[in-house]
mmCIF file of C-alpha atoms and ligand atoms in Angstrom:
data_model
loop_
_atom_site.group_PDB
_atom_site.id
_atom_site.type_symbol
_atom_site.label_atom_id
_atom_site.label_comp_id
_atom_site.label_asym_id
_atom_site.label_seq_id
_atom_site.Cartn_x
_atom_site.Cartn_y
_atom_site.Cartn_z
ATOM 1 C CA MET A 175 -42.156 70.466 112.334
ATOM 2 C CA ALA A 176 -41.301 74.141 112.916
ATOM 3 C CA CYS A 177 -38.124 74.071 110.854
ATOM 4 C CA SER A 178 -39.505 72.101 107.969
ATOM 5 C CA LYS A 179 -39.138 75.021 105.619
ATOM 6 C CA GLY A 180 -35.844 76.858 105.500
ATOM 7 C CA ALA A 181 -37.550 80.150 104.710
ATOM 8 C CA GLU A 182 -39.625 79.970 107.860
ATOM 9 C CA ALA A 183 -36.626 78.985 109.897
ATOM 10 C CA ALA A 184 -34.698 82.000 108.598
ATOM 11 C CA THR A 185 -37.152 84.405 110.282
ATOM 12 C CA HIS A 186 -36.781 82.611 113.620
ATOM 13 C CA GLY A 187 -40.538 82.618 114.052
ATOM 14 C CA THR A 188 -40.802 86.408 114.257
ATOM 15 C CA GLY A 189 -43.574 86.568 111.715
ATOM 16 C CA GLU A 190 -41.428 88.751 109.438
ATOM 17 C CA GLU A 191 -41.189 88.035 105.756
ATOM 18 C CA PRO A 192 -38.228 85.795 105.033
ATOM 19 C CA ASN A 193 -35.220 87.550 103.585
ATOM 20 C CA PRO A 194 -35.507 86.851 99.847
ATOM 21 C CA VAL A 195 -31.745 86.846 99.307
ATOM 22 C CA SER A 196 -30.901 84.338 102.003
ATOM 23 C CA PRO A 197 -30.387 80.938 100.421
ATOM 24 C CA VAL A 198 -32.751 78.588 102.080
ATOM 25 C CA SER A 199 -33.384 74.964 101.501
ATOM 26 C CA ILE A 200 -34.729 71.809 102.029
ATOM 27 C CA THR A 201 -35.402 69.406 104.769
ATOM 28 C CA GLY A 202 -34.088 66.147 105.886
ATOM 29 C CA THR A 203 -32.115 65.043 102.847
ATOM 30 C CA ALA A 204 -28.549 63.846 102.944
ATOM 31 C CA ASP A 205 -27.565 66.749 100.683
ATOM 32 C CA ALA A 206 -29.135 69.302 102.985
ATOM 33 C CA PHE A 207 -27.389 67.752 105.962
ATOM 34 C CA ARG A 208 -24.072 67.835 104.107
ATOM 35 C CA GLN A 209 -24.646 71.499 103.297
ATOM 36 C CA ALA A 210 -25.546 72.262 106.899
ATOM 37 C CA MET A 211 -22.357 70.574 108.135
ATOM 38 C CA ARG A 212 -20.303 72.931 105.954
ATOM 39 C CA HIS A 213 -21.314 75.637 108.445
ATOM 40 C CA PHE A 214 -19.628 73.831 111.355
ATOM 41 C CA ALA A 215 -16.145 75.140 112.122
ATOM 42 C CA SER A 216 -14.047 72.268 113.494
ATOM 43 C CA SER A 217 -10.525 71.971 114.807
ATOM 44 C CA VAL A 218 -8.502 69.554 112.730
ATOM 45 C CA THR A 219 -6.863 66.686 114.590
ATOM 46 C CA ILE A 220 -4.954 63.513 113.897
ATOM 47 C CA VAL A 221 -6.151 60.665 116.079
ATOM 48 C CA SER A 222 -3.319 58.208 116.619
ATOM 49 C CA THR A 223 -2.849 54.851 118.236
ATOM 50 C CA GLU A 224 -0.479 51.902 118.445
ATOM 51 C CA ASP A 225 -1.392 48.304 117.730
ATOM 52 C CA ASP A 226 0.897 45.306 117.856
ATOM 53 C CA GLY A 227 4.004 47.481 117.653
ATOM 54 C CA ALA A 228 2.865 49.597 114.673
ATOM 55 C CA MET A 229 1.653 53.210 114.506
ATOM 56 C CA TYR A 230 -1.706 54.211 113.058
ATOM 57 C CA GLY A 231 -3.348 57.579 112.585
ATOM 58 C CA MET A 232 -6.095 59.365 110.701
ATOM 59 C CA THR A 233 -7.339 62.903 110.305
ATOM 60 C CA ALA A 234 -10.522 63.605 112.257
ATOM 61 C CA THR A 235 -12.651 66.671 112.858
ATOM 62 C CA SER A 236 -15.443 64.896 114.712
ATOM 63 C CA VAL A 237 -13.634 65.233 118.025
ATOM 64 C CA THR A 238 -15.072 67.115 120.962
ATOM 65 C CA SER A 239 -14.947 67.356 124.722
ATOM 66 C CA VAL A 240 -17.572 65.389 126.625
ATOM 67 C CA SER A 241 -17.155 66.170 130.323
ATOM 68 C CA MET A 242 -14.798 67.808 132.803
ATOM 69 C CA ALA A 243 -15.585 65.338 135.582
ATOM 70 C CA PRO A 244 -14.241 62.976 134.568
ATOM 71 C CA PRO A 245 -12.162 64.649 131.846
ATOM 72 C CA ALA A 246 -13.362 62.971 128.680
ATOM 73 C CA ILE A 247 -13.433 63.543 124.947
ATOM 74 C CA LEU A 248 -14.930 61.695 122.023
ATOM 75 C CA ALA A 249 -13.848 60.870 118.503
ATOM 76 C CA CYS A 250 -16.150 59.502 115.800
ATOM 77 C CA VAL A 251 -14.429 56.994 113.526
ATOM 78 C CA ASN A 252 -15.870 55.520 110.350
ATOM 79 C CA GLN A 253 -16.123 51.749 110.653
ATOM 80 C CA ALA A 254 -14.766 51.497 107.103
ATOM 81 C CA ALA A 255 -11.482 53.228 108.083
ATOM 82 C CA TRP A 256 -8.471 50.975 108.675
ATOM 83 C CA PHE A 257 -7.894 52.959 111.837
ATOM 84 C CA HIS A 258 -11.142 51.639 113.310
ATOM 85 C CA GLN A 259 -9.870 48.125 113.988
ATOM 86 C CA HIS A 260 -6.667 49.424 115.570
ATOM 87 C CA ILE A 261 -8.271 51.891 117.983
ATOM 88 C CA SER A 262 -10.804 49.189 118.866
ATOM 89 C CA ARG A 263 -8.081 46.644 119.608
ATOM 90 C CA LYS A 264 -5.824 49.045 121.493
ATOM 91 C CA GLY A 265 -8.617 50.609 123.547
ATOM 92 C CA ALA A 266 -6.655 53.852 123.745
ATOM 93 C CA PHE A 267 -5.833 56.792 121.494
ATOM 94 C CA CYS A 268 -4.239 60.218 121.291
ATOM 95 C CA VAL A 269 -5.867 63.332 119.828
ATOM 96 C CA ASN A 270 -3.194 65.545 118.207
ATOM 97 C CA VAL A 271 -4.659 69.001 117.640
ATOM 98 C CA LEU A 272 -3.114 70.497 114.495
ATOM 99 C CA GLY A 273 -1.831 74.050 114.118
ATOM 100 C CA PHE A 274 -2.578 76.368 111.185
ATOM 101 C CA ASP A 275 0.564 75.284 109.289
ATOM 102 C CA HIS A 276 -0.317 71.571 109.351
ATOM 103 C CA VAL A 277 -2.433 71.365 106.199
ATOM 104 C CA SER A 278 -0.115 68.809 104.596
ATOM 105 C CA GLN A 279 -0.292 66.564 107.686
ATOM 106 C CA CYS A 280 -4.077 66.826 107.579
ATOM 107 C CA GLU A 281 -4.072 65.707 103.949
ATOM 108 C CA THR A 282 -1.558 62.920 104.505
ATOM 109 C CA PHE A 283 -3.529 61.415 107.382
ATOM 110 C CA GLY A 284 -6.815 62.144 105.642
ATOM 111 C CA GLY A 285 -6.190 59.685 102.858
ATOM 112 C CA ARG A 286 -3.216 60.730 100.758
ATOM 113 C CA GLY A 287 -0.740 58.673 102.776
ATOM 114 C CA ILE A 288 -0.956 54.986 103.498
ATOM 115 C CA GLY A 289 -0.371 53.123 106.770
ATOM 116 C CA VAL A 290 2.835 53.809 108.613
ATOM 117 C CA ASP A 291 4.138 55.953 105.709
ATOM 118 C CA ARG A 292 1.906 58.719 107.015
ATOM 119 C CA PHE A 293 4.311 59.195 109.927
ATOM 120 C CA LYS A 294 7.490 59.473 107.867
ATOM 121 C CA ALA A 295 7.566 63.179 106.993
ATOM 122 C CA ASP A 296 7.299 64.512 110.551
ATOM 123 C CA GLU A 297 8.574 64.023 114.044
ATOM 124 C CA TRP A 298 6.454 61.657 116.038
ATOM 125 C CA ARG A 299 7.377 60.396 119.494
ATOM 126 C CA GLU A 300 6.287 57.414 121.477
ATOM 127 C CA GLY A 301 4.076 58.634 124.320
ATOM 128 C CA HIS A 302 1.706 57.357 126.964
ATOM 129 C CA ARG A 303 0.761 53.668 126.477
ATOM 130 C CA ALA A 304 3.255 53.558 123.558
ATOM 131 C CA ILE A 305 0.908 55.685 121.452
ATOM 132 C CA PRO A 306 2.659 58.042 118.997
ATOM 133 C CA TYR A 307 2.116 61.797 119.316
ATOM 134 C CA PHE A 308 2.980 64.556 116.871
ATOM 135 C CA LEU A 309 5.767 66.646 118.369
ATOM 136 C CA ASP A 310 4.640 69.805 116.582
ATOM 137 C CA ALA A 311 0.944 69.504 117.491
ATOM 138 C CA ASP A 312 -0.700 72.338 119.412
ATOM 139 C CA THR A 313 -1.738 69.800 122.005
ATOM 140 C CA ALA A 314 -1.819 66.038 122.438
ATOM 141 C CA ILE A 315 -4.481 64.371 124.575
ATOM 142 C CA PHE A 316 -4.036 60.719 125.533
ATOM 143 C CA CYS A 317 -7.158 58.755 126.366
ATOM 144 C CA LYS A 318 -8.277 55.294 127.356
ATOM 145 C CA VAL A 319 -11.450 54.171 125.619
ATOM 146 C CA GLU A 320 -14.242 54.106 128.189
ATOM 147 C CA GLN A 321 -17.099 53.402 125.792
ATOM 148 C CA ALA A 322 -17.471 52.620 122.099
ATOM 149 C CA VAL A 323 -20.939 53.287 120.738
ATOM 150 C CA ASP A 324 -21.813 52.237 117.184
ATOM 151 C CA HIS A 325 -24.050 54.638 115.339
ATOM 152 C CA GLY A 326 -24.741 54.166 111.649
ATOM 153 C CA THR A 327 -21.494 54.224 109.698
ATOM 154 C CA HIS A 328 -19.409 55.420 112.655
ATOM 155 C CA THR A 329 -18.315 54.417 116.143
ATOM 156 C CA ILE A 330 -18.195 57.056 118.856
ATOM 157 C CA PHE A 331 -15.137 56.394 120.992
ATOM 158 C CA ILE A 332 -15.459 58.108 124.355
ATOM 159 C CA GLY A 333 -12.051 58.433 125.969
ATOM 160 C CA LEU A 334 -11.073 59.147 129.550
ATOM 161 C CA VAL A 335 -8.184 61.604 129.481
ATOM 162 C CA GLU A 336 -5.066 60.124 131.053
ATOM 163 C CA GLN A 337 -2.340 62.543 129.971
ATOM 164 C CA VAL A 338 -2.098 65.889 128.187
ATOM 165 C CA ILE A 339 0.792 67.653 126.475
ATOM 166 C CA VAL A 340 -0.162 71.253 125.925
ATOM 167 C CA LYS A 341 1.556 74.257 124.378
ATOM 168 C CA ASN A 342 0.998 77.904 125.183
ATOM 169 C CA GLU A 343 0.282 79.065 121.659
ATOM 170 C CA VAL A 344 -3.209 78.478 120.367
ATOM 171 C CA ASN A 345 -3.105 78.551 116.562
ATOM 172 C CA PRO A 346 -5.543 75.923 115.404
ATOM 173 C CA LEU A 347 -6.105 74.692 111.898
ATOM 174 C CA VAL A 348 -9.834 74.987 111.312
ATOM 175 C CA TYR A 349 -11.927 73.128 108.754
ATOM 176 C CA LEU A 350 -14.969 75.017 107.506
ATOM 177 C CA ASP A 351 -17.056 75.041 104.340
ATOM 178 C CA GLY A 352 -14.859 72.382 102.730
ATOM 179 C CA GLY A 353 -11.605 74.300 103.264
ATOM 180 C CA PHE A 354 -9.023 75.354 105.799
ATOM 181 C CA MET A 355 -9.155 78.509 107.916
ATOM 182 C CA THR A 356 -7.175 80.177 110.633
ATOM 183 C CA LEU A 357 -8.748 82.195 113.420
ATOM 184 C CA THR A 358 -8.260 85.699 114.726
ATOM 185 C CA ARG A 359 -9.262 86.511 118.278
ATOM 186 C CA LYS A 360 -12.108 89.011 118.452
ATOM 187 C CA GLN A 361 -12.377 89.445 122.150
ATOM 188 C CA ASP A 362 -11.193 87.782 125.343
ATOM 189 C CA PHE A 363 -13.707 86.287 127.696
ATOM 190 C CA GLY A 364 -11.359 87.209 130.549
ATOM 191 C CA SER A 365 -13.146 85.447 133.379
ATOM 192 C CA ARG A 366 -13.587 82.254 131.409
ATOM 193 C CA ARG A 367 -9.900 81.780 130.741
ATOM 194 C CA ALA A 368 -7.636 80.206 133.313
HETATM 195 C C1 FMN B 507 -10.578 67.422 107.231
HETATM 196 C C2 FMN B 507 -10.905 65.942 107.383
HETATM 197 C C3 FMN B 507 -11.652 65.514 108.480
HETATM 198 C C4 FMN B 507 -11.971 64.168 108.651
HETATM 199 N N1 FMN B 507 -12.680 63.776 109.771
HETATM 200 C C5 FMN B 507 -12.971 62.469 109.954
HETATM 201 C C6 FMN B 507 -13.650 62.047 111.133
HETATM 202 O O1 FMN B 507 -13.964 62.834 112.021
HETATM 203 N N2 FMN B 507 -13.921 60.718 111.274
HETATM 204 C C7 FMN B 507 -13.586 59.786 110.312
HETATM 205 O O2 FMN B 507 -13.865 58.600 110.486
HETATM 206 N N3 FMN B 507 -12.914 60.175 109.183
HETATM 207 C C8 FMN B 507 -12.599 61.483 108.995
HETATM 208 N N4 FMN B 507 -11.905 61.873 107.881
HETATM 209 C C9 FMN B 507 -11.539 60.856 106.878
HETATM 210 C C10 FMN B 507 -10.317 60.035 107.291
HETATM 211 O O3 FMN B 507 -9.265 60.847 107.736
HETATM 212 C C11 FMN B 507 -9.849 59.222 106.073
HETATM 213 O O4 FMN B 507 -10.905 58.411 105.644
HETATM 214 C C12 FMN B 507 -8.620 58.409 106.365
HETATM 215 O O5 FMN B 507 -8.009 58.076 105.120
HETATM 216 C C13 FMN B 507 -8.888 57.121 107.110
HETATM 217 O O6 FMN B 507 -7.673 56.420 107.161
HETATM 218 P P1 FMN B 507 -7.542 54.818 107.247
HETATM 219 O O7 FMN B 507 -8.650 54.207 106.404
HETATM 220 O O8 FMN B 507 -6.169 54.508 106.760
HETATM 221 O O9 FMN B 507 -7.684 54.497 108.688
HETATM 222 C C14 FMN B 507 -11.556 63.205 107.701
HETATM 223 C C15 FMN B 507 -10.766 63.623 106.603
HETATM 224 C C16 FMN B 507 -10.436 64.972 106.447
HETATM 225 C C17 FMN B 507 -9.583 65.387 105.283
#
């Protein structure tokens, strides 16, 4: 396969000598994949739901838009997470996109907190379909599960967007290379923005 050696891949097939200082590795191993994923910059979210009168939520970065028609997003949830059974049962969820000052919320919902205690430190409101949303989130996107596809350790929940609460500021908390980042705008793509 063309990319089987990192050094070859680094030259993009130009025939040039690979740059000796660029760190190149390895194919196909779990470690290499983990390393590669450190290069993905992801918005940090808390995916929330309600089940039998109780609130549930977990930090997730594997959230992305799927389509505009119909408006749909997906979230990948580990089948070993407690949250998995609740989102499955409810068939609906909310994606709360965190702002740059929400590191502690990310950590709480990423494992430090337990169950409903995760919601105690902040203001959460009951929203669409009785699902809680984080009042201070940059945006909250409420979805009904359209499809749940199991893949390996995770389930991909594809959600049809039913309601959106959006703020004007865009100050996302970004997860990259095992840590948190904020963004600075380099340039506007004027025509692409509404
Ligand atoms: C930055 C960050 C991103 C995460 N992204 C995901 C994700 O996309 N999907 C997932 O299943 N778990 C993800 N996790 C792990 C869950 O948030 C974590 O396992 C959580 O404790 C699950 O909660 P529960 O078992 O109480 O449901 C992430 C954790 C962190 C800190």
